[in-house]
Coordinates of C-alpha atoms in Angstrom, one line a residue:
Chain A
M1 CA -21.9 4.5 69.2
T2 CA -23.9 3.8 66.0
T3 CA -22.3 6.8 64.3
M4 CA -18.9 5.2 65.1
T5 CA -19.6 1.7 63.6
R6 CA -21.5 2.7 60.5
P7 CA -18.5 4.2 58.6
A8 CA -16.4 1.2 59.6
V9 CA -18.9 -1.2 58.0
H10 CA -19.1 0.9 55.0
K11 CA -15.3 1.0 54.8
R12 CA -15.0 -2.8 55.0
S13 CA -17.5 -3.4 52.1
N14 CA -15.7 -0.9 50.1
A15 CA -12.4 -2.6 50.7
D16 CA -13.9 -5.9 49.6
R17 CA -15.1 -4.4 46.4
L18 CA -11.6 -3.0 46.0
R19 CA -9.9 -6.3 46.4
Q20 CA -12.3 -8.0 43.9
G21 CA -12.2 -5.3 41.4
L22 CA -8.5 -5.0 41.3
A23 CA -7.5 -8.6 41.3
S24 CA -6.8 -8.5 37.6
G25 CA -4.6 -5.3 37.8
K26 CA -2.8 -6.6 40.8
F27 CA -0.5 -9.0 39.2
T28 CA 0.4 -6.7 36.3
A29 CA 1.4 -4.1 38.9
V30 CA 3.5 -6.6 40.9
L31 CA 5.1 -7.9 37.7
I32 CA 6.1 -4.4 36.5
L33 CA 7.0 -2.8 39.8
L34 CA 8.9 -5.5 41.7
P35 CA 11.3 -7.1 39.2
P36 CA 13.7 -4.2 38.8
A37 CA 14.5 -4.1 42.5
L38 CA 14.7 -7.9 42.7
I39 CA 17.0 -8.2 39.8
L40 CA 19.4 -5.4 40.8
F41 CA 19.5 -6.6 44.4
S42 CA 20.1 -10.3 43.4
L43 CA 22.7 -9.5 40.8
F44 CA 24.8 -7.0 42.7
V45 CA 24.3 -7.9 46.3
I46 CA 23.2 -11.5 46.9
L47 CA 25.1 -13.1 44.0
P48 CA 28.4 -11.4 44.7
L49 CA 28.2 -12.6 48.3
A50 CA 27.5 -16.1 47.2
D51 CA 30.4 -15.8 44.7
A52 CA 32.7 -14.7 47.5
A53 CA 32.0 -18.0 49.3
Y54 CA 32.5 -20.0 46.1
Y55 CA 35.8 -18.2 45.1
S56 CA 37.2 -18.6 48.5
V57 CA 37.9 -22.3 48.0
F58 CA 39.9 -21.7 44.8
S59 CA 43.4 -20.3 44.1
W60 CA 42.4 -17.9 41.5
N61 CA 43.7 -14.7 40.0
G62 CA 40.3 -13.6 38.6
Y63 CA 40.9 -14.6 35.0
G64 CA 39.1 -17.5 33.3
T65 CA 37.0 -19.8 35.4
P66 CA 38.2 -20.8 38.8
S67 CA 39.5 -24.3 38.5
N68 CA 42.3 -24.7 41.0
F69 CA 40.4 -26.0 43.9
V70 CA 42.3 -25.7 47.1
G71 CA 39.6 -26.5 49.7
T72 CA 40.2 -24.6 53.0
Q73 CA 43.8 -23.7 52.1
N74 CA 42.9 -20.0 51.7
Y75 CA 41.4 -20.0 55.1
T76 CA 44.3 -21.7 56.9
R77 CA 46.7 -19.3 55.1
L78 CA 44.6 -16.4 56.2
L79 CA 44.5 -17.5 59.8
D80 CA 48.2 -18.1 59.8
H81 CA 49.0 -14.7 58.4
S82 CA 50.2 -12.3 61.2
V83 CA 49.0 -9.3 59.2
F84 CA 45.5 -10.7 59.2
H85 CA 45.7 -11.1 63.0
T86 CA 46.7 -7.4 63.2
A87 CA 43.8 -6.5 61.0
L88 CA 41.4 -8.4 63.2
W89 CA 42.8 -6.9 66.3
N90 CA 42.7 -3.4 64.8
T91 CA 39.1 -3.9 63.9
A92 CA 38.3 -5.0 67.5
K93 CA 40.1 -1.9 68.8
L94 CA 37.9 0.2 66.5
I95 CA 34.8 -1.4 67.9
L96 CA 36.0 -0.9 71.5
V97 CA 36.9 2.8 70.9
S98 CA 33.5 3.3 69.3
L99 CA 31.7 1.8 72.2
I100 CA 33.8 3.1 75.1
I101 CA 34.9 6.6 73.9
Q102 CA 32.8 7.6 71.0
M103 CA 29.3 6.7 72.2
P104 CA 29.6 8.2 75.7
L105 CA 31.1 11.4 74.2
A106 CA 28.2 11.6 71.7
L107 CA 25.7 10.9 74.5
G108 CA 27.2 13.6 76.8
L109 CA 27.2 16.2 74.0
A110 CA 23.7 15.2 73.0
L111 CA 22.5 15.9 76.6
L112 CA 24.2 19.3 76.4
V113 CA 22.6 20.4 73.1
Y114 CA 19.4 18.5 72.7
R115 CA 17.1 21.4 73.7
K116 CA 16.0 23.5 70.7
T117 CA 17.7 26.8 71.0
P118 CA 19.6 28.7 68.2
T119 CA 23.0 28.2 69.8
N120 CA 22.4 24.5 70.3
T121 CA 21.4 24.2 66.7
L122 CA 24.6 25.8 65.7
F123 CA 26.7 23.4 67.9
R124 CA 24.8 20.5 66.5
L125 CA 25.6 21.4 62.9
V126 CA 29.2 21.9 63.8
F127 CA 29.5 18.5 65.5
F128 CA 27.7 16.8 62.6
L129 CA 29.8 18.4 60.0
P130 CA 32.6 15.8 59.9
Y131 CA 30.1 13.1 59.2
I132 CA 29.1 14.7 56.0
L133 CA 32.7 14.9 54.6
A134 CA 34.0 12.1 52.5
E135 CA 36.3 9.7 54.4
V136 CA 39.0 10.3 51.9
A137 CA 38.9 14.1 52.4
A138 CA 38.9 13.6 56.2
G139 CA 41.8 11.2 55.9
L140 CA 43.8 13.7 53.8
I141 CA 43.1 16.6 56.1
W142 CA 44.3 14.6 59.1
S143 CA 47.3 13.3 57.2
F144 CA 48.3 17.0 57.1
V145 CA 47.6 17.5 60.8
F146 CA 49.8 14.5 61.7
D147 CA 52.5 15.3 59.1
G148 CA 55.9 15.2 60.8
D149 CA 57.3 18.1 58.8
Y150 CA 54.4 20.4 58.1
G151 CA 51.6 19.3 60.3
I152 CA 50.0 20.7 63.5
T153 CA 51.5 17.9 65.6
A154 CA 55.0 18.7 64.2
F155 CA 54.4 22.3 65.2
M156 CA 53.3 21.4 68.6
F157 CA 56.4 19.1 69.2
Q158 CA 58.6 22.0 68.1
A159 CA 56.8 24.4 70.3
L160 CA 57.5 22.1 73.2
G161 CA 61.1 21.8 72.2
Q162 CA 60.8 18.2 71.3
E163 CA 62.0 16.2 68.3
S164 CA 59.1 15.9 65.8
V165 CA 57.3 12.5 65.7
Y166 CA 56.1 11.3 62.3
V167 CA 52.9 10.0 63.8
L168 CA 51.6 8.1 60.8
A169 CA 54.9 6.5 60.1
D170 CA 55.2 5.3 63.6
R171 CA 54.1 1.8 64.4
Q172 CA 53.1 2.8 67.9
W173 CA 51.2 6.0 67.0
A174 CA 49.7 5.4 63.6
F175 CA 46.7 3.4 64.7
P176 CA 45.8 5.6 67.7
A177 CA 45.9 8.5 65.3
I178 CA 43.5 6.7 62.9
M179 CA 41.2 6.0 65.8
T180 CA 41.2 9.7 66.8
V181 CA 40.1 10.6 63.3
I182 CA 37.3 8.0 63.3
V183 CA 35.9 9.3 66.6
W184 CA 36.2 12.9 65.2
K185 CA 34.3 11.8 62.0
Y186 CA 31.5 9.7 63.4
F187 CA 30.6 11.0 66.9
G188 CA 28.2 13.5 65.4
F189 CA 26.2 10.8 63.8
H190 CA 25.6 9.0 67.1
M191 CA 24.9 12.3 68.8
M192 CA 22.1 13.1 66.3
I193 CA 20.5 9.7 67.0
Y194 CA 20.5 10.5 70.7
I195 CA 19.2 14.0 70.2
A196 CA 16.2 12.7 68.2
A197 CA 15.5 10.3 71.0
L198 CA 16.0 12.8 73.8
Q199 CA 13.6 15.3 72.2
S200 CA 10.9 12.6 72.4
V201 CA 11.3 12.1 76.1
P202 CA 8.2 13.6 77.8
K203 CA 9.0 16.9 79.3
D204 CA 6.8 16.4 82.4
L205 CA 8.9 13.3 83.4
I206 CA 12.0 15.6 83.6
E207 CA 10.0 18.3 85.4
A208 CA 8.7 15.8 87.9
A209 CA 12.2 14.5 88.6
K210 CA 13.5 18.1 89.0
L211 CA 10.6 18.9 91.4
E212 CA 11.6 16.0 93.5
G213 CA 15.0 17.5 93.8
A214 CA 17.0 15.5 91.3
K215 CA 20.2 17.2 90.0
P216 CA 20.7 17.5 86.2
R217 CA 23.1 14.6 86.3
Q218 CA 20.6 12.5 88.2
V219 CA 17.9 13.4 85.7
A220 CA 20.2 12.4 82.8
L221 CA 21.3 9.2 84.5
F222 CA 18.0 7.9 85.9
V223 CA 15.3 9.4 83.6
Q224 CA 16.7 10.4 80.2
I225 CA 19.3 7.7 79.5
P226 CA 17.0 4.8 80.5
L227 CA 14.3 6.3 78.3
I228 CA 16.5 6.5 75.2
K229 CA 17.9 3.0 75.6
H230 CA 16.5 2.0 72.3
A231 CA 18.4 4.7 70.5
I232 CA 21.6 3.7 72.3
V233 CA 21.1 0.1 71.2
V234 CA 20.7 1.2 67.6
S235 CA 23.7 3.5 67.7
G236 CA 25.7 0.7 69.2
F237 CA 24.8 -1.6 66.3
F238 CA 25.7 1.1 63.7
A239 CA 29.0 1.6 65.6
I240 CA 30.0 -2.1 65.5
I241 CA 28.9 -2.7 61.9
G242 CA 30.6 0.5 60.8
S243 CA 33.8 -0.4 62.6
L244 CA 33.9 -3.7 60.7
Q245 CA 33.9 -1.8 57.4
I246 CA 36.4 1.0 57.9
F247 CA 38.5 1.4 54.8
D248 CA 38.4 4.9 53.3
I249 CA 40.1 6.7 56.1
I250 CA 43.0 4.3 56.4
I251 CA 44.0 4.4 52.7
P252 CA 44.9 8.2 52.6
M253 CA 46.4 8.2 56.1
T254 CA 48.6 5.1 56.1
N255 CA 47.5 2.8 53.3
G256 CA 47.8 0.0 55.9
G257 CA 51.4 0.9 56.9
P258 CA 53.9 1.3 58.5
S259 CA 54.8 -2.3 57.9
N260 CA 51.2 -3.4 57.7
S261 CA 50.4 -2.3 61.3
T262 CA 47.2 -0.3 60.5
H263 CA 45.3 -2.8 58.4
T264 CA 41.6 -3.4 59.0
I265 CA 39.7 -6.4 57.6
V266 CA 38.7 -4.4 54.5
T267 CA 42.0 -2.8 53.8
Y268 CA 43.5 -6.3 54.2
L269 CA 41.1 -7.9 51.7
Y270 CA 41.7 -5.0 49.3
T271 CA 45.5 -5.1 49.6
F272 CA 46.1 -8.8 49.7
G273 CA 43.1 -9.8 47.6
L274 CA 42.5 -7.3 44.9
S275 CA 45.7 -5.4 44.5
R276 CA 47.6 -8.6 44.0
L277 CA 44.7 -10.3 42.2
N278 CA 44.5 -13.2 44.7
I279 CA 40.7 -13.3 44.3
G280 CA 40.4 -16.6 46.0
F281 CA 42.4 -15.6 49.0
G282 CA 40.7 -12.2 49.3
S283 CA 37.4 -13.8 49.1
A284 CA 38.2 -15.9 52.1
A285 CA 38.9 -12.7 54.0
A286 CA 35.6 -11.4 52.7
V287 CA 33.8 -14.5 54.0
V288 CA 35.3 -14.0 57.4
L289 CA 34.1 -10.4 57.4
F290 CA 30.7 -11.5 56.3
V291 CA 30.4 -14.1 59.0
L292 CA 31.6 -11.7 61.6
A293 CA 29.1 -9.0 60.6
I294 CA 26.2 -11.5 60.5
G295 CA 27.3 -13.2 63.7
I296 CA 27.7 -9.9 65.6
A297 CA 24.3 -8.6 64.3
L298 CA 22.5 -11.8 65.4
F299 CA 24.3 -11.9 68.8
Y300 CA 23.7 -8.2 69.3
Q301 CA 20.0 -8.6 68.5
R302 CA 19.6 -11.5 70.8
A303 CA 21.5 -9.8 73.7
T304 CA 19.6 -6.6 73.4
A305 CA 16.2 -8.4 73.1
K306 CA 17.0 -10.3 76.2
E307 CA 17.9 -7.2 78.1
E308 CA 14.7 -5.5 77.0
R309 CA 12.6 -8.3 78.2
A310 CA 14.4 -8.4 81.6
Chain B
M1 CA 20.7 28.4 93.2
S2 CA 20.9 30.7 90.2
G3 CA 24.6 31.1 90.9
A4 CA 25.1 27.3 90.5
T5 CA 23.0 27.4 87.3
T6 CA 25.1 30.1 85.8
T7 CA 28.4 28.2 86.7
R8 CA 27.0 25.1 85.1
N9 CA 25.9 26.9 82.0
T10 CA 29.3 28.6 81.7
L11 CA 31.0 25.2 82.0
R12 CA 28.6 23.8 79.4
V13 CA 29.5 26.5 76.9
I14 CA 33.2 26.1 77.5
V15 CA 33.0 22.3 76.9
L16 CA 30.9 22.9 73.7
I17 CA 33.3 25.5 72.4
L18 CA 36.3 23.3 73.1
V19 CA 34.8 20.4 71.2
A20 CA 33.6 22.6 68.4
S21 CA 37.1 24.0 67.9
L22 CA 38.6 20.5 67.9
V23 CA 36.0 19.6 65.2
I24 CA 36.5 22.7 63.1
G25 CA 40.2 23.2 63.7
P26 CA 41.5 20.7 61.0
L27 CA 38.9 22.1 58.5
L28 CA 40.0 25.7 59.1
A29 CA 43.7 24.6 58.9
S30 CA 42.9 23.1 55.6
F31 CA 41.2 26.2 54.3
F32 CA 43.9 28.5 55.5
G33 CA 46.6 26.2 54.4
G34 CA 45.5 26.5 50.8
F35 CA 46.4 30.2 50.9
K36 CA 49.8 29.6 52.4
S37 CA 53.2 28.9 50.9
N38 CA 54.7 25.6 51.8
A39 CA 57.4 27.4 53.8
E40 CA 54.7 29.2 55.7
L41 CA 52.8 26.0 56.4
R42 CA 55.9 24.7 58.2
T43 CA 56.1 27.6 60.6
N44 CA 52.4 28.4 60.9
P45 CA 50.3 25.3 60.1
L46 CA 47.2 26.4 62.1
G47 CA 46.8 30.2 62.0
L48 CA 45.7 32.7 59.5
P49 CA 47.9 33.1 56.4
D50 CA 50.3 36.1 56.4
T51 CA 49.1 37.0 53.0
W52 CA 46.0 35.6 51.4
N53 CA 47.5 34.2 48.2
A54 CA 44.8 32.4 46.2
E55 CA 47.0 31.1 43.5
N56 CA 46.6 27.4 44.6
Y57 CA 42.9 27.7 44.5
V58 CA 42.9 29.5 41.2
A59 CA 45.2 26.9 39.7
I60 CA 42.9 24.1 40.7
F61 CA 39.9 26.1 39.5
L62 CA 41.4 26.6 36.1
D63 CA 42.4 22.9 35.8
G64 CA 39.9 21.0 33.7
T65 CA 40.4 17.7 35.4
F66 CA 39.2 19.0 38.7
W67 CA 35.8 19.9 37.1
R68 CA 35.8 16.6 35.3
Y69 CA 36.1 14.7 38.6
L70 CA 33.3 16.8 40.1
G71 CA 31.2 16.3 36.9
N72 CA 31.7 12.5 37.0
S73 CA 30.7 12.4 40.6
F74 CA 27.7 14.5 40.1
L75 CA 26.5 12.4 37.2
I76 CA 27.0 9.1 39.0
S77 CA 25.4 10.4 42.2
S78 CA 22.3 11.8 40.4
M79 CA 21.8 8.7 38.4
T80 CA 22.1 6.6 41.6
V81 CA 19.5 8.7 43.4
L82 CA 17.1 8.6 40.4
L83 CA 17.4 4.8 40.0
T84 CA 17.2 4.2 43.8
L85 CA 14.1 6.3 44.1
V86 CA 12.2 4.8 41.2
V87 CA 13.2 1.2 41.7
G88 CA 12.9 1.4 45.5
A89 CA 9.6 3.2 45.6
A90 CA 8.1 0.9 43.1
A91 CA 9.0 -2.2 45.2
A92 CA 8.0 -0.6 48.5
Y93 CA 4.6 0.4 46.9
V94 CA 4.0 -3.3 46.0
F95 CA 4.7 -4.4 49.6
S96 CA 2.7 -1.6 51.1
Q97 CA -0.5 -1.7 48.9
I98 CA -0.8 -5.2 47.3
R99 CA -1.3 -8.4 49.2
F100 CA 0.0 -11.5 47.4
F101 CA 1.4 -14.9 48.2
G102 CA 5.0 -14.7 49.3
S103 CA 5.2 -11.0 49.6
K104 CA 6.6 -11.1 53.2
M105 CA 9.4 -13.5 52.2
I106 CA 10.4 -11.4 49.2
L107 CA 10.4 -8.3 51.4
S108 CA 12.6 -10.0 54.0
Y109 CA 14.9 -11.0 51.2
L110 CA 15.2 -7.4 49.9
L111 CA 15.9 -6.2 53.4
L112 CA 18.8 -8.6 53.9
G113 CA 21.0 -5.9 52.6
L114 CA 20.7 -4.0 55.8
M115 CA 22.9 -6.6 57.5
F116 CA 25.4 -7.2 54.8
P117 CA 28.7 -5.4 54.7
F118 CA 29.3 -3.9 51.3
A119 CA 33.0 -4.6 51.4
A120 CA 32.5 -8.3 51.7
A121 CA 31.1 -8.3 48.1
I122 CA 33.7 -6.1 46.6
L123 CA 36.0 -8.7 45.0
P124 CA 33.1 -10.6 43.2
L125 CA 31.5 -7.3 42.3
F126 CA 34.7 -6.4 40.5
I127 CA 34.6 -9.7 38.6
K128 CA 30.9 -9.4 37.9
V129 CA 31.2 -5.8 36.6
R130 CA 34.2 -6.8 34.5
D131 CA 32.3 -9.8 33.0
L132 CA 29.4 -7.6 32.2
G133 CA 31.8 -5.4 30.3
L134 CA 31.0 -2.4 32.5
L135 CA 34.5 -1.6 33.9
D136 CA 35.4 2.1 33.4
T137 CA 31.7 3.0 32.8
Y138 CA 29.4 5.1 34.9
W139 CA 27.2 2.0 35.3
A140 CA 29.9 0.1 37.1
V141 CA 29.4 2.5 40.0
I142 CA 25.7 3.3 39.6
L143 CA 24.2 -0.2 39.5
P144 CA 25.9 -1.7 42.5
Q145 CA 25.5 1.4 44.5
T146 CA 21.7 1.4 43.8
A147 CA 21.5 -2.3 44.6
F148 CA 23.2 -1.8 48.0
G149 CA 21.1 1.3 48.8
L150 CA 17.8 -0.5 48.0
S151 CA 17.2 -2.2 51.3
L152 CA 17.2 1.0 53.4
A153 CA 15.2 2.9 50.7
I154 CA 12.5 0.2 50.6
L155 CA 12.3 0.1 54.4
L156 CA 11.9 3.8 54.6
F157 CA 9.5 4.1 51.7
K158 CA 7.3 1.2 52.9
A159 CA 7.0 2.8 56.4
F160 CA 5.9 6.0 54.7
F161 CA 3.5 4.5 52.2
D162 CA 1.9 2.4 55.0
Q163 CA 0.8 5.7 56.7
L164 CA -0.8 7.2 53.6
P165 CA -4.6 7.3 54.1
R166 CA -6.3 4.2 52.6
E167 CA -9.5 6.2 52.0
L168 CA -7.6 7.9 49.2
F169 CA -7.0 4.6 47.5
E170 CA -10.6 3.6 47.8
A171 CA -11.8 6.9 46.4
A172 CA -9.4 6.4 43.5
Y173 CA -10.7 2.9 42.8
V174 CA -14.3 4.2 42.6
D175 CA -13.0 6.4 39.8
G176 CA -11.5 3.4 38.1
C177 CA -7.8 3.9 38.9
S178 CA -5.4 1.0 38.6
Y179 CA -2.6 0.1 40.9
L180 CA 0.0 1.4 38.5
R181 CA -1.8 4.6 37.8
F182 CA -2.4 5.1 41.6
F183 CA 1.4 4.6 42.3
W184 CA 2.3 7.1 39.6
S185 CA -0.4 9.8 40.2
F186 CA -1.0 9.6 43.9
T187 CA 1.7 7.7 45.9
L188 CA 4.7 9.4 44.4
P189 CA 3.5 13.0 44.4
L190 CA 2.3 12.5 48.0
S191 CA 5.7 11.2 49.1
T192 CA 8.0 14.1 48.3
P193 CA 9.2 14.4 51.9
I194 CA 10.4 10.8 52.0
L195 CA 11.7 10.9 48.5
A196 CA 13.8 14.0 49.4
T197 CA 15.1 12.3 52.6
V198 CA 16.2 9.1 50.9
G199 CA 17.4 11.0 47.9
V200 CA 19.7 13.3 50.0
F201 CA 21.0 10.3 51.9
V202 CA 21.7 8.2 48.8
F203 CA 23.3 11.2 47.2
V204 CA 25.7 11.9 50.0
Q205 CA 26.7 8.2 50.3
S206 CA 27.3 8.0 46.5
W207 CA 29.1 11.3 46.4
N208 CA 31.6 10.2 49.2
N209 CA 31.9 6.6 48.0
F210 CA 35.5 5.5 47.6
L211 CA 35.9 1.7 47.6
L212 CA 33.6 0.9 44.7
P213 CA 34.9 3.5 42.3
L214 CA 38.5 2.6 43.3
V215 CA 37.9 -1.0 42.3
V216 CA 35.9 -0.6 39.1
L217 CA 37.3 2.6 37.6
N218 CA 40.7 2.7 36.1
D219 CA 40.5 5.3 33.5
R220 CA 41.3 8.7 34.9
S221 CA 38.8 10.5 32.6
I222 CA 36.0 8.7 34.5
Y223 CA 37.4 9.2 38.0
T224 CA 35.0 10.4 40.7
W225 CA 36.3 13.2 43.0
P226 CA 37.6 11.0 45.9
L227 CA 39.7 9.1 43.4
G228 CA 40.8 12.3 41.7
M229 CA 41.8 13.7 45.1
M230 CA 44.0 10.6 45.9
Q231 CA 45.5 10.9 42.4
F232 CA 46.2 14.6 43.1
Q233 CA 47.7 13.8 46.4
G234 CA 50.0 11.3 44.7
E235 CA 51.2 13.8 42.2
Y236 CA 51.8 16.7 44.7
L237 CA 53.1 14.5 47.5
T238 CA 54.5 17.0 50.0
Q239 CA 53.1 20.2 48.4
W240 CA 50.6 20.4 51.2
N241 CA 49.4 23.8 50.3
M242 CA 48.2 22.5 46.9
I243 CA 46.7 19.4 48.5
L244 CA 44.9 21.4 51.1
A245 CA 43.5 23.8 48.5
F246 CA 42.2 20.8 46.5
V247 CA 40.6 19.1 49.5
T248 CA 39.0 22.4 50.6
L249 CA 37.6 23.0 47.1
T250 CA 36.2 19.5 46.9
I251 CA 34.5 19.5 50.3
T252 CA 33.0 22.9 49.8
P253 CA 30.1 21.7 47.7
A254 CA 29.4 18.9 50.3
V255 CA 29.3 21.5 53.1
I256 CA 27.0 23.8 51.2
F257 CA 24.8 20.9 50.2
F258 CA 24.7 19.8 53.8
L259 CA 23.7 23.2 55.1
A260 CA 20.9 23.4 52.5
A261 CA 19.6 19.9 53.0
Q262 CA 20.4 19.3 56.7
K263 CA 16.7 18.9 57.5
Y264 CA 16.4 15.9 55.3
I265 CA 19.7 14.4 56.4
V266 CA 18.7 14.5 60.0
A267 CA 15.2 13.1 59.1
G268 CA 16.9 10.3 57.3
L269 CA 19.1 9.5 60.3
T270 CA 16.3 9.4 62.8
G271 CA 14.0 7.6 60.3
G272 CA 16.7 5.0 59.8
S273 CA 17.2 4.5 63.5
V274 CA 13.5 3.8 64.1
K275 CA 13.9 0.4 62.5
G276 CA 15.8 -1.1 65.5

């Protein structure tokens, strides 16, 4: 017992001496090490977000100072714009597909490959590969797949003796095609999160369940999945926040078309805000995006916290 | 019993191979497509090329703009990594080692970036970058990218620094070491694993970034490769064999990099997911 406490006391007095001795160097260190991060972050993250709120009440093309105050007019125009409704609805669809198709797919595959074997490692790398590719590259590759003259879908239609469908030029099929690519691109990311969590589930718990006669499906459902709930919550958060920001894949695939049917919030604010230099109007869309992201994050945090307590 | 296990395992492998081929199929089609003629692409979009004709690849390889795009991207990504590591580690060190009034509030402020969607700031960022006279410069991409990467970097760095043994710091003090000196000579060298993880992550994000360069870069000589690729696609429109060769060549470095650095990428993912 005494040998346990003595070093502790020694340590504390050492720490006290430390604090005294370094009080002078402390502020120099803070003043040198902290400002670069604070300045960069304020200048390029916080200030632009505040600016977006400010610009959103002006009709402004981005040149000179904003002076044509229009109040909430940008917002009412936005909420009246049917393309913006489409963009919101498409974003909601992306969130749903991520939660209902992508996450269960990722979870199922994670359960199949989480054990550390050479073949599993290989499959894991393959499944994760699309995540590493640039969205633009993924979009272009899939534009080829869906091309009505050259692509793989065209080839399949012909093989079936059907007239080729120009998937990405078809109002009905363009967005489902985009959602397919998004699942393809991101399921590996979610799978990796689940794998990391599954590997930390104690082996004896699984063994115990098996000894009691649980089938693999039951082990997954009643032991493994409940124990990695935290990882699922986190991946759900990433899925939602990520869905809100989809941009890069849409641009090479459809650029928001055909007839504005595949816009998301971000392609909308880029197309109608920046490309046409309606900075005020685009900023209103940005504010909506911002509010949605924060709102969802807070709601999600509260909902999952409640569930964890229950 | 063992019969059921074998069936299950066979089923498992079939499912895995099926998903794997759906994942790899488009990538292989792209690689093969670069060797085909456009006519062959029409009749045989997925399979091996009849003759392995590398002229598309060679043409792009010999084209200086392709290398310029890659070079620009490499420069921008490297600078972003360097800046994020230095600035982020310095700030995280302060929060980890030095207690001072308001430090918790300042930390929360810097971590706000974890919740904010980058795209919501893109229009004002364009204005800001333009007003600073940085449009069409490397800094127009480097600085905002660094700023938006800082929150996650600081979070990961601080978690790592918090676990470094305090005894070390005390011993250093006895030898008369200052905070700054300690940061430089002890904390940073001891933190190579986390520096590598954050560095790889920031690099990949920067390398793949499209929206920010699209908005702040107009001059083609300064284009990053995703912009260059879109440009190229616009010029070659339906010459899919050329486009596929270009795409294949630009994603190859990313794939090689991924295979080399996968350890750190996965560490970054799981590290990031710990935050909850």
